[in-house]
PDB file of C-alpha atoms in Angstrom:
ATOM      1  CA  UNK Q1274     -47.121 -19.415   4.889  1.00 47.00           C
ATOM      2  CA  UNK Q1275     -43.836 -19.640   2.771  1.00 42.00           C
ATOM      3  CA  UNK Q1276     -44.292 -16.127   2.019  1.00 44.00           C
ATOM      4  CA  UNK Q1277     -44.311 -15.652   6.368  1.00 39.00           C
ATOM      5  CA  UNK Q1278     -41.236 -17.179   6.274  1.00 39.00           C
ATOM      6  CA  UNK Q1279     -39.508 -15.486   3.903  1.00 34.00           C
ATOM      7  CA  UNK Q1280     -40.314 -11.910   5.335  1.00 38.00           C
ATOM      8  CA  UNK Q1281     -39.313 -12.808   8.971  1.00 36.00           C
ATOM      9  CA  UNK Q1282     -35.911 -14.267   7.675  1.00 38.00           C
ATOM     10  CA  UNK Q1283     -35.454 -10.866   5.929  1.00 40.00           C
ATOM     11  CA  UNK Q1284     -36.318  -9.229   9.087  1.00 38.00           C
ATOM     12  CA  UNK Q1285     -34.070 -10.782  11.290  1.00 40.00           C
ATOM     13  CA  UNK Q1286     -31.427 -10.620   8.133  1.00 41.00           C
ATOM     14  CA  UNK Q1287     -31.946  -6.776   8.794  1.00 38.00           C
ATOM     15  CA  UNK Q1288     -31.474  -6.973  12.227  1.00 36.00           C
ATOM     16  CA  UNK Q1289     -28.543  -8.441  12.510  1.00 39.00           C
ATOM     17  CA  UNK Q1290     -26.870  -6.333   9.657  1.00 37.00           C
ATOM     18  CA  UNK Q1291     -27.622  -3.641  11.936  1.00 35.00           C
ATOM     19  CA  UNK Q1292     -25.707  -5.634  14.684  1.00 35.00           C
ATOM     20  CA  UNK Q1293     -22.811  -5.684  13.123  1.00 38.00           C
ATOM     21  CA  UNK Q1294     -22.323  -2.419  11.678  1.00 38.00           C
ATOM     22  CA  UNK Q1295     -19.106  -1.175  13.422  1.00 36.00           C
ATOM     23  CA  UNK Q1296     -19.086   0.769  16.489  1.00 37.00           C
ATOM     24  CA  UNK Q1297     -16.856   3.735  17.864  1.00 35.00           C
ATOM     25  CA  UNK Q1298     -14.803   4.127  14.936  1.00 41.00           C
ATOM     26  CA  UNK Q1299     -15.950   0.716  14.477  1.00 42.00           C
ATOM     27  CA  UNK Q1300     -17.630   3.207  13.631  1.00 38.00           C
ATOM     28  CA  UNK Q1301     -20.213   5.692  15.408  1.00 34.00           C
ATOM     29  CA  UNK Q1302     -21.927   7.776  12.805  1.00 30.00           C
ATOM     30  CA  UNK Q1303     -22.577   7.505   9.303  1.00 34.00           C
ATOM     31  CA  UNK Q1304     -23.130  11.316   9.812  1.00 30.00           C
ATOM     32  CA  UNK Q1305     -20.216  12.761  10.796  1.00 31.00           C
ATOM     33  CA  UNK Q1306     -17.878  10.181   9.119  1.00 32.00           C
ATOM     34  CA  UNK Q1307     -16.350   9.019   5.815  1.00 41.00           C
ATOM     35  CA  UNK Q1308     -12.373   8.614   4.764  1.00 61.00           C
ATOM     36  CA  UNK Q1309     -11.301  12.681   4.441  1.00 60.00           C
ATOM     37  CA  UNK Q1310      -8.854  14.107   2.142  1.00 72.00           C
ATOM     38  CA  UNK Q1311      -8.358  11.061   0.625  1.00 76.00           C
ATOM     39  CA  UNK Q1312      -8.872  10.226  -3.537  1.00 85.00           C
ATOM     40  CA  UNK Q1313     -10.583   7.678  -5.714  1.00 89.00           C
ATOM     41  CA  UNK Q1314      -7.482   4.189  -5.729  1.00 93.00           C
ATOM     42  CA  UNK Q1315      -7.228   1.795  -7.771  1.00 96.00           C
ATOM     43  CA  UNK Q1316      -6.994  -1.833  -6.662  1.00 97.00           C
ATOM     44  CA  UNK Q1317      -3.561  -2.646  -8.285  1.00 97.00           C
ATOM     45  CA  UNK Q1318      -1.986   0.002  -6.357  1.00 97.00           C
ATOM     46  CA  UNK Q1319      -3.658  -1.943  -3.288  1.00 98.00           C
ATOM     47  CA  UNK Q1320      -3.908  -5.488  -4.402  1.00 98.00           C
ATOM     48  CA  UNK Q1321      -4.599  -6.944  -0.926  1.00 98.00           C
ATOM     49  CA  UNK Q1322      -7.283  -5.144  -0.129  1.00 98.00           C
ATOM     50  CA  UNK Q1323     -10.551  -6.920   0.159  1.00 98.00           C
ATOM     51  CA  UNK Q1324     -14.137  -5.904   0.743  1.00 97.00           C
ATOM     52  CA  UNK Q1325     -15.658  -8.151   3.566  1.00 97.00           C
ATOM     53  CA  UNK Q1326     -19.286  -8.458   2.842  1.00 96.00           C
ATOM     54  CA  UNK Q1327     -22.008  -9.687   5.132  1.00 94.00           C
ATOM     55  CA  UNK Q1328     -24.895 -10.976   3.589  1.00 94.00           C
ATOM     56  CA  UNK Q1329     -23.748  -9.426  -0.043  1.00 93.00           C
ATOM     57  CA  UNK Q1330     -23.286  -6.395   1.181  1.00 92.00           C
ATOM     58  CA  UNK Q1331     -19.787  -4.556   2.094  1.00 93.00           C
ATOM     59  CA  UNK Q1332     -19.690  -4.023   6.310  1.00 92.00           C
ATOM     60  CA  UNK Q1333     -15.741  -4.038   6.357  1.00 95.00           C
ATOM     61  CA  UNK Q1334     -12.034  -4.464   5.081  1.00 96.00           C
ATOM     62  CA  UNK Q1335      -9.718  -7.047   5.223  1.00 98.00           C
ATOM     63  CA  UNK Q1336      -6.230  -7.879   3.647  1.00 98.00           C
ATOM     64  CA  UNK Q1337      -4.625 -10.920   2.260  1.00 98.00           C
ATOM     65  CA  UNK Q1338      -1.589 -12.372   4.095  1.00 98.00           C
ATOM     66  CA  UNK Q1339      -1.447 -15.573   2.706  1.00 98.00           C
ATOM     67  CA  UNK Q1340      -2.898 -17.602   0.108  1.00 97.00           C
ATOM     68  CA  UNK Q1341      -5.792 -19.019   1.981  1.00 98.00           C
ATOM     69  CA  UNK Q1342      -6.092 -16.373   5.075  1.00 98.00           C
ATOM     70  CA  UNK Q1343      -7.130 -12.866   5.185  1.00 98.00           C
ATOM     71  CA  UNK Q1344      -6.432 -10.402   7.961  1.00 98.00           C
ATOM     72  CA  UNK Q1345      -9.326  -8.067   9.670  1.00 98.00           C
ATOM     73  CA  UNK Q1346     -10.688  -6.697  12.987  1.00 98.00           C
ATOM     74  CA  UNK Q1347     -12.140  -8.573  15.219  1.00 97.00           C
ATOM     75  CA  UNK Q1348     -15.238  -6.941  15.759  1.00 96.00           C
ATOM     76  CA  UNK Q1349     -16.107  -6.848  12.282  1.00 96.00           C
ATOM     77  CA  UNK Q1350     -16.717 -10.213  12.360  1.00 96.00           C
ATOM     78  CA  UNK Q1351     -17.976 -10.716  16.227  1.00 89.00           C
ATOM     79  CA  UNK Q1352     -21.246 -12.366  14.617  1.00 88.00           C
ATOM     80  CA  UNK Q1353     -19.041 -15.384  12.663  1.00 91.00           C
ATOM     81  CA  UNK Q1354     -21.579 -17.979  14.511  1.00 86.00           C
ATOM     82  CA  UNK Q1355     -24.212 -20.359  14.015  1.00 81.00           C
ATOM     83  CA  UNK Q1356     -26.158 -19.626  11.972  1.00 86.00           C
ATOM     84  CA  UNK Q1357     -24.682 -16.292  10.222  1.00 89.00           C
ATOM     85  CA  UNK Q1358     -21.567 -17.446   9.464  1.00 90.00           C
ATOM     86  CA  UNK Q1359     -22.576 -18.327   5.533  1.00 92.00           C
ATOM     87  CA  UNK Q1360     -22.996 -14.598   5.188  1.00 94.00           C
ATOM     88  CA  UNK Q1361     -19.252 -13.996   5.535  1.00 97.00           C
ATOM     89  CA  UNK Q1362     -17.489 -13.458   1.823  1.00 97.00           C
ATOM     90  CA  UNK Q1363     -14.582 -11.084   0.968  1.00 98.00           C
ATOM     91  CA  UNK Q1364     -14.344 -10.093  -2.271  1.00 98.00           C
ATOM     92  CA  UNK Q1365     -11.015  -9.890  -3.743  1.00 98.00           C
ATOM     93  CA  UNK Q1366      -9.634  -8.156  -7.068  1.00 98.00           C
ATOM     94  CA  UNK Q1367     -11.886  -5.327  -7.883  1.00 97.00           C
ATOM     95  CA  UNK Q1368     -11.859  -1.529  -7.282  1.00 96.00           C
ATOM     96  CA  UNK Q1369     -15.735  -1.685  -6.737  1.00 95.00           C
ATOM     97  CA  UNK Q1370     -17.084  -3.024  -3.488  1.00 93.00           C
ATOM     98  CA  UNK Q1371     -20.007  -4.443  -5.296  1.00 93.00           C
ATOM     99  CA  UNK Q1372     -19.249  -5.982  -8.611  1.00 95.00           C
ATOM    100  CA  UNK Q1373     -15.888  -7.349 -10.175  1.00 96.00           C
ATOM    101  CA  UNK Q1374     -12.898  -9.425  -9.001  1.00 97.00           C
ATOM    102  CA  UNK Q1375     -13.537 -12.784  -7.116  1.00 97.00           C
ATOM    103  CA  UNK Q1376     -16.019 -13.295  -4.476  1.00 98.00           C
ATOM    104  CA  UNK Q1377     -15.006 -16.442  -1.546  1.00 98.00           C
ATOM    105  CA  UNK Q1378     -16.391 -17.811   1.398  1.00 97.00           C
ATOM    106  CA  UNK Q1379     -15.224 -17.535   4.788  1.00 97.00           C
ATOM    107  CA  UNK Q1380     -14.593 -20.603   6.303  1.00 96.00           C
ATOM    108  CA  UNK Q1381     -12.759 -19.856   9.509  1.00 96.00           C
ATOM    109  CA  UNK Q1382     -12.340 -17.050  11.583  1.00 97.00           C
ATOM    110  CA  UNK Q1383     -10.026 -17.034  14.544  1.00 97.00           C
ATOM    111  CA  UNK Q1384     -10.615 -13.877  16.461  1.00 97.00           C
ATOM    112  CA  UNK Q1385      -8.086 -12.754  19.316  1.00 98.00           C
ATOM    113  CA  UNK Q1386      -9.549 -14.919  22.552  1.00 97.00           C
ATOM    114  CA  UNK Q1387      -8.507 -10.987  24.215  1.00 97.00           C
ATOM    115  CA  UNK Q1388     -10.384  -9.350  22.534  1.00 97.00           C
ATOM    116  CA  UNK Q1389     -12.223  -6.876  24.697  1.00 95.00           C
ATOM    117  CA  UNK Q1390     -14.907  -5.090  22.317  1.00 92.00           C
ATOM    118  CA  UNK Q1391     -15.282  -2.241  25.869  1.00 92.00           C
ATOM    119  CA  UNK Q1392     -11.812  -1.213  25.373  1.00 93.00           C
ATOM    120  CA  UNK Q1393     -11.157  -1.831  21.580  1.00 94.00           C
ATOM    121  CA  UNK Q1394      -8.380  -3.839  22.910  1.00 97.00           C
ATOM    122  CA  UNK Q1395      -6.841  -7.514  20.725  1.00 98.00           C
ATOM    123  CA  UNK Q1396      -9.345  -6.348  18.051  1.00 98.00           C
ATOM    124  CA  UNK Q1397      -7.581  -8.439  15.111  1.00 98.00           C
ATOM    125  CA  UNK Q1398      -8.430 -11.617  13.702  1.00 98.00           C
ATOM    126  CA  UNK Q1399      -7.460 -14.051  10.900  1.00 98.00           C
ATOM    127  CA  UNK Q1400      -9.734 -15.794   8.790  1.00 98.00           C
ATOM    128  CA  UNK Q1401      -9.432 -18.486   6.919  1.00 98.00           C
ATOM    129  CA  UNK Q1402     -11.253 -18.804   2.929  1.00 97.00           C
ATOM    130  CA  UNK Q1403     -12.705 -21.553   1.722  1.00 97.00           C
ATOM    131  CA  UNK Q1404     -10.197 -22.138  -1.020  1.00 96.00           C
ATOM    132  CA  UNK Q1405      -7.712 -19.905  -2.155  1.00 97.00           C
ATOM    133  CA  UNK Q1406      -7.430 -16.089  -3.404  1.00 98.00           C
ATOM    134  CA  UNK Q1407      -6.118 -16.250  -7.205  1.00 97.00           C
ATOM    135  CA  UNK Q1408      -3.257 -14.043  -7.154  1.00 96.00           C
ATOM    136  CA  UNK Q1409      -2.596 -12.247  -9.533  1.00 95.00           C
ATOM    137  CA  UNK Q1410      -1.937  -8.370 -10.728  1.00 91.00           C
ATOM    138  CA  UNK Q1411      -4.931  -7.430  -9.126  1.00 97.00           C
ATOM    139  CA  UNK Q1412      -4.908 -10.092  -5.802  1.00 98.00           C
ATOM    140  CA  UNK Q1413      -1.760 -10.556  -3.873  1.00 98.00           C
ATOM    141  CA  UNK Q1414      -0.075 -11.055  -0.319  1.00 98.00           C
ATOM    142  CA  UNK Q1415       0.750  -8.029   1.625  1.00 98.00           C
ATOM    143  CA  UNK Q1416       4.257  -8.371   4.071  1.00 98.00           C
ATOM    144  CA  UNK Q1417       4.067  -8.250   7.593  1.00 98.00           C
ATOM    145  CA  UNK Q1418       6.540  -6.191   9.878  1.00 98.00           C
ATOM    146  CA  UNK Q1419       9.142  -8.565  12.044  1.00 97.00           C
ATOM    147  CA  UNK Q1420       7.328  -9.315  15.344  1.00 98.00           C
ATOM    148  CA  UNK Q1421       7.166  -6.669  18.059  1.00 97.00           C
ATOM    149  CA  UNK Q1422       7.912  -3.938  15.156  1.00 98.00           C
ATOM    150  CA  UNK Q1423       6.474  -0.838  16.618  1.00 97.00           C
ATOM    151  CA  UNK Q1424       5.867   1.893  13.956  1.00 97.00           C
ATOM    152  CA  UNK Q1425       7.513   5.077  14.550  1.00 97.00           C
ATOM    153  CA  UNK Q1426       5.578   8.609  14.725  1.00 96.00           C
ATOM    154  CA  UNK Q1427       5.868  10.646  12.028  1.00 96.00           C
ATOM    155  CA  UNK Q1428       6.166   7.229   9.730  1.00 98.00           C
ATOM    156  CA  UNK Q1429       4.418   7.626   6.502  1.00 98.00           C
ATOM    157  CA  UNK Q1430       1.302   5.303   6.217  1.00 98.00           C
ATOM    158  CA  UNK Q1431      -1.382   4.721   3.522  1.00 97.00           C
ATOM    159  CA  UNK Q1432      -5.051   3.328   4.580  1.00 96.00           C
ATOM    160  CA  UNK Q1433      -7.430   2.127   1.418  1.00 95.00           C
ATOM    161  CA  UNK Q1434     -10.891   1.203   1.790  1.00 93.00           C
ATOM    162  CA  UNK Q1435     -14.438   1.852   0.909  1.00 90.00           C
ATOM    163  CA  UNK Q1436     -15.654   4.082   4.206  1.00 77.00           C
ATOM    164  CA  UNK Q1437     -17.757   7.038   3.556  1.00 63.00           C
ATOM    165  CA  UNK Q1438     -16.361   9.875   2.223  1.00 58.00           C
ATOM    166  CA  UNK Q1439     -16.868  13.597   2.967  1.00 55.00           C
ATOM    167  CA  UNK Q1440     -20.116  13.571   0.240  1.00 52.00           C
ATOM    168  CA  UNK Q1441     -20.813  10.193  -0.713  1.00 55.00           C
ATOM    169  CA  UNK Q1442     -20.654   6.146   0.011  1.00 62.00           C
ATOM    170  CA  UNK Q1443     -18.404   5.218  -2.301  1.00 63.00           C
ATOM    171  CA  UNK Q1444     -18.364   2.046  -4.501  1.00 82.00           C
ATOM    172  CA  UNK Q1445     -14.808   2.719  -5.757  1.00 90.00           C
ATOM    173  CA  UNK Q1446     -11.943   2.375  -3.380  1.00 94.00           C
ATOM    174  CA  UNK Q1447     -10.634   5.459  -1.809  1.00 92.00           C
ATOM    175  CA  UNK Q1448      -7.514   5.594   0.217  1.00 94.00           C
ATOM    176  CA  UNK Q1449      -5.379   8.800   2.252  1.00 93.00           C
ATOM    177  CA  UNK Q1450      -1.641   9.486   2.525  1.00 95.00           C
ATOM    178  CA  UNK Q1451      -1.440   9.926   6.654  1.00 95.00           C
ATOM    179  CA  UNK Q1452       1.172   9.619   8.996  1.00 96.00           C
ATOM    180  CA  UNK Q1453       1.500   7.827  12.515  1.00 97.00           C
ATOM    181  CA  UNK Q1454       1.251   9.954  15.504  1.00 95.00           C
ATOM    182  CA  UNK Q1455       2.701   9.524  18.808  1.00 93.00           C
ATOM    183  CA  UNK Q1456      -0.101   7.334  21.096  1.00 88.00           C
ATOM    184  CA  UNK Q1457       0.491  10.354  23.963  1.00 83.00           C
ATOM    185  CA  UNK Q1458      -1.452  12.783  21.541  1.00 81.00           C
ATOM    186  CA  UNK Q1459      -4.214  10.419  20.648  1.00 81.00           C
ATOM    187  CA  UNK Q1460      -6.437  10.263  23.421  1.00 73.00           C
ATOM    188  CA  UNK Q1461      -9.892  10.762  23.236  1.00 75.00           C
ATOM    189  CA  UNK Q1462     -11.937  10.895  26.316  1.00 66.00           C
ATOM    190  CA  UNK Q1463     -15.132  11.461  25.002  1.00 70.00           C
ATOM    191  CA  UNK Q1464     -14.931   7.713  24.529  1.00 76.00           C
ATOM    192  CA  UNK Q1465     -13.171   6.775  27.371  1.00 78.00           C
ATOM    193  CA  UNK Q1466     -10.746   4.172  25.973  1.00 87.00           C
ATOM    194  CA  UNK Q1467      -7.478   3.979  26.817  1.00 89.00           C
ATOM    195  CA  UNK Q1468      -4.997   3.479  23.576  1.00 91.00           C
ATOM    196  CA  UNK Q1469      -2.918   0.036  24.756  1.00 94.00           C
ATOM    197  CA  UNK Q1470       0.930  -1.104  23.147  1.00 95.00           C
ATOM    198  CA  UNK Q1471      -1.896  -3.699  20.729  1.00 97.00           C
ATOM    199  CA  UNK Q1472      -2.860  -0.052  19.623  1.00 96.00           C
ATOM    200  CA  UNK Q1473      -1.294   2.900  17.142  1.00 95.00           C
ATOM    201  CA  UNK Q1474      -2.664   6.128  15.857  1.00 94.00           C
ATOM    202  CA  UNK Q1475      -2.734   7.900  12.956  1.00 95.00           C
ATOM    203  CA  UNK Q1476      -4.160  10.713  10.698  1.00 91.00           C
ATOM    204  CA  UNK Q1477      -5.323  14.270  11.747  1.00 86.00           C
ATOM    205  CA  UNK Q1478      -8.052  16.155  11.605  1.00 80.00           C
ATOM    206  CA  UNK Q1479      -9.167  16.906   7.583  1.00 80.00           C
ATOM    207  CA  UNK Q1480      -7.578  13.158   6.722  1.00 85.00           C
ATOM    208  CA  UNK Q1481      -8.795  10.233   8.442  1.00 86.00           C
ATOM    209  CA  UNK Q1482     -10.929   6.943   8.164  1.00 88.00           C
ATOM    210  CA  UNK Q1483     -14.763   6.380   9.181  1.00 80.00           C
ATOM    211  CA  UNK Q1484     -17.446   3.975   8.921  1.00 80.00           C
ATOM    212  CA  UNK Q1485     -16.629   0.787   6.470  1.00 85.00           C
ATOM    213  CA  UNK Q1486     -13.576   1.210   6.827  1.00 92.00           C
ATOM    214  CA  UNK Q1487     -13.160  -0.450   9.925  1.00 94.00           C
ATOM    215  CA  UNK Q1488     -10.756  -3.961   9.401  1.00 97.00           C
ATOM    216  CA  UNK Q1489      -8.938  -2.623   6.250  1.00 97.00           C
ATOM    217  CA  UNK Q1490      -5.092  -2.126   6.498  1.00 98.00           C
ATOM    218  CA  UNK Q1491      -2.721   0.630   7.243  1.00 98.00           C
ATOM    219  CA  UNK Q1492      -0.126  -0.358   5.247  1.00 98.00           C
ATOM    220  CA  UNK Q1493       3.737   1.357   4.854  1.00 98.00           C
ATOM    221  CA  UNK Q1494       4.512   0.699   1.264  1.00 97.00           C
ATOM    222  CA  UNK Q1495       3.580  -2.654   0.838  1.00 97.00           C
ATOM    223  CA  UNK Q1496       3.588  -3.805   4.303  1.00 98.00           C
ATOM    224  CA  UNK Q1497       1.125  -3.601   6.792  1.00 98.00           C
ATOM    225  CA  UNK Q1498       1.243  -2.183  10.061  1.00 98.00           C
ATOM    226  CA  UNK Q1499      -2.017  -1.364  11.480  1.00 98.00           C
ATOM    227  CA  UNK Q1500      -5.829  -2.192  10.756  1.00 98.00           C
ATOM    228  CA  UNK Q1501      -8.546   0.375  11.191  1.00 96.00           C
ATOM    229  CA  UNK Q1502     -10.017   0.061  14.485  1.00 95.00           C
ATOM    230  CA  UNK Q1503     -11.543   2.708  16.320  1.00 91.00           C
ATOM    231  CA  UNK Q1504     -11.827   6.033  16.983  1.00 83.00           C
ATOM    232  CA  UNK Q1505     -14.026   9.397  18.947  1.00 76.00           C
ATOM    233  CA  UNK Q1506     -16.774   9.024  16.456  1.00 72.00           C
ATOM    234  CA  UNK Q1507     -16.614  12.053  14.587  1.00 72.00           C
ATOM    235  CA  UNK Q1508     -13.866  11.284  11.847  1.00 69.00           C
ATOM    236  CA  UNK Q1509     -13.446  13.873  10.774  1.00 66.00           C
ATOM    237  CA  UNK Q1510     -11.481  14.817  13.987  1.00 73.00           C
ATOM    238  CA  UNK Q1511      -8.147  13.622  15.541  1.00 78.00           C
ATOM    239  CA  UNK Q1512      -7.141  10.690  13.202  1.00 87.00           C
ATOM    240  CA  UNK Q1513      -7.864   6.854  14.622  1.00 91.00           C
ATOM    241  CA  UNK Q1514      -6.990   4.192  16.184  1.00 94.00           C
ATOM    242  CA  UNK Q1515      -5.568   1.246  14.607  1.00 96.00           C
ATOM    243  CA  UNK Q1516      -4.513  -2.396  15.870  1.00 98.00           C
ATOM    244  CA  UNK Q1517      -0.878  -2.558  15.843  1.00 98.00           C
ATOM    245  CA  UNK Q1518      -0.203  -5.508  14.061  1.00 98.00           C
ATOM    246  CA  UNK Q1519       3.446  -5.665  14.848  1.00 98.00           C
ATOM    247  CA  UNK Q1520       2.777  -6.076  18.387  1.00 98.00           C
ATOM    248  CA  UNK Q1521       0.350  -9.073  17.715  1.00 98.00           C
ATOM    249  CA  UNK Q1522       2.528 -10.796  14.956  1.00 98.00           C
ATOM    250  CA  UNK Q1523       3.273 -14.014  17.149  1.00 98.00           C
ATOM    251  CA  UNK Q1524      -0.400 -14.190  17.232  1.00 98.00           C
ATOM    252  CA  UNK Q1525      -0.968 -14.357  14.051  1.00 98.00           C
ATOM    253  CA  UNK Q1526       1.986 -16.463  13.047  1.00 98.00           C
ATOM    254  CA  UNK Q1527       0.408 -19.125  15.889  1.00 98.00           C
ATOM    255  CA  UNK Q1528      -2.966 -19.293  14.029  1.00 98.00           C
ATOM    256  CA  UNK Q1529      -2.220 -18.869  10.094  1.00 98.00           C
ATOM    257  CA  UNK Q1530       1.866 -20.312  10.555  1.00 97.00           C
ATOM    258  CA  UNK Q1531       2.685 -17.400   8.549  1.00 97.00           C
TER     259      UNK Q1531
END
């Protein structure tokens, strides 16, 4: 009988890793995908990233923004409920998804009460760990823009995270040098989604983000100004869509009082 158990909690373990793999660029197809053009990073260049792992494994990004809170999208972590919400950890410190730096719990997460996972639209939220991240040379706080910043096009931006790349699933962080685009050449009707002021684009076609990406931050130097969100589903086309975190700021200020 125990042995019963055990398999159907793997099972529905399983199923609901499945569940929340992201969609859309949150993020359609393993296939097609994976962060292009970019190169193998190291985490002290990008010392806020995290890896946010369900059940052990890596599903997302997220960045640090304070001591105790953590910054990601919204519908990487639309499955934060009774009783899955033990399986939320981020790992901080380490280069490799799976091993190194410091692993924490989740204890809060505050997604946008907006957020509309048809549209893409309010996808951010803030979650809180159950202690606090060890800063350090490898762990530390990434700035935020002044509320209601809106990034220029043509601004130089930076995305890190562990997404797929052209030929392989990474372990090691990978990021890509990209640059914002204006939102009236980002469209992408194929998925029928209209890209909102909560919403910026970046990247091109041959340099991009893609599946596991999704939550991690588009930073300009050290401060962050978007977080992966969405995109057509083939990555390797048109850039992406990311949350535009200037345009939520108050937001977050309201929920972390940073």
């Amino acid at each position: 009988m125990a042995g019963i158990q055990v398999a159907v909690l793997c099972l529905l373990l399983a199923v609901q890793l499945q569940l929340v793999e992201p969609r859309a660029l949150r993020i359609r197809s393993r296939i097609q995908g994976r962060i292009i053009g970019g190169s193998e990073a190291s985490i002290t260049d990008y010392p806020w990233t995290l890896a946010l792992l369900y059940g052990g494994y890596q599903q997302c990004g997220a960045s640090i923004i304070g001591t105790e809170w953590a910054l990601t999208a919204a519908h990487c972590v639309s499955y934060y409920r009774a009783p899955y919400q033990a399986l939320y950890t981020v790992r901080a410190g380490s280069s490799n998804r799976n091993s190194g730096g410091t692993v924490l719990d989740v204890a809060e997460v505050y997604e946008h009460e907006q957020h509309d996972s048809s549209s893409g639209d309010y996808d951010i939220a803030v979650m809180r760990i159950d202690g606090s991240f060890p800063l350090g040379a490898n762990i530390s706080v990434v700035s935020l823009p002044e509320d209601g910043y809106d990034p220029p096009a043509g601004l130089a931006v930076t995305v890190a995270g562990w997404g797929f790349t052209e030929t392989d699933d990474p372990l090691i962080l990978q990021k890509v040098d990209i640059s914002v685009r204006d939102r009236s050449a980002c469209e992408f009707p194929n998925v029928g989604r209209e890209v909102t002021p909560r919403m910026l684009c970046a990247g091109e076609t041959g340099k991009s983000v893609c599946y596991g990406d999704s939550g991690s931050a588009l930073v300009s130097g050290s401060t962050q100004v978007g977080i992966v969100s969405w995109g057509s589903g083939y990555c390797n086309l048109g850039g992406a869509v990311y949350v535009n975190v200037g345009n939520l700021r108050s937001w977050i200020t309201g929920i972390t009082g940073i």
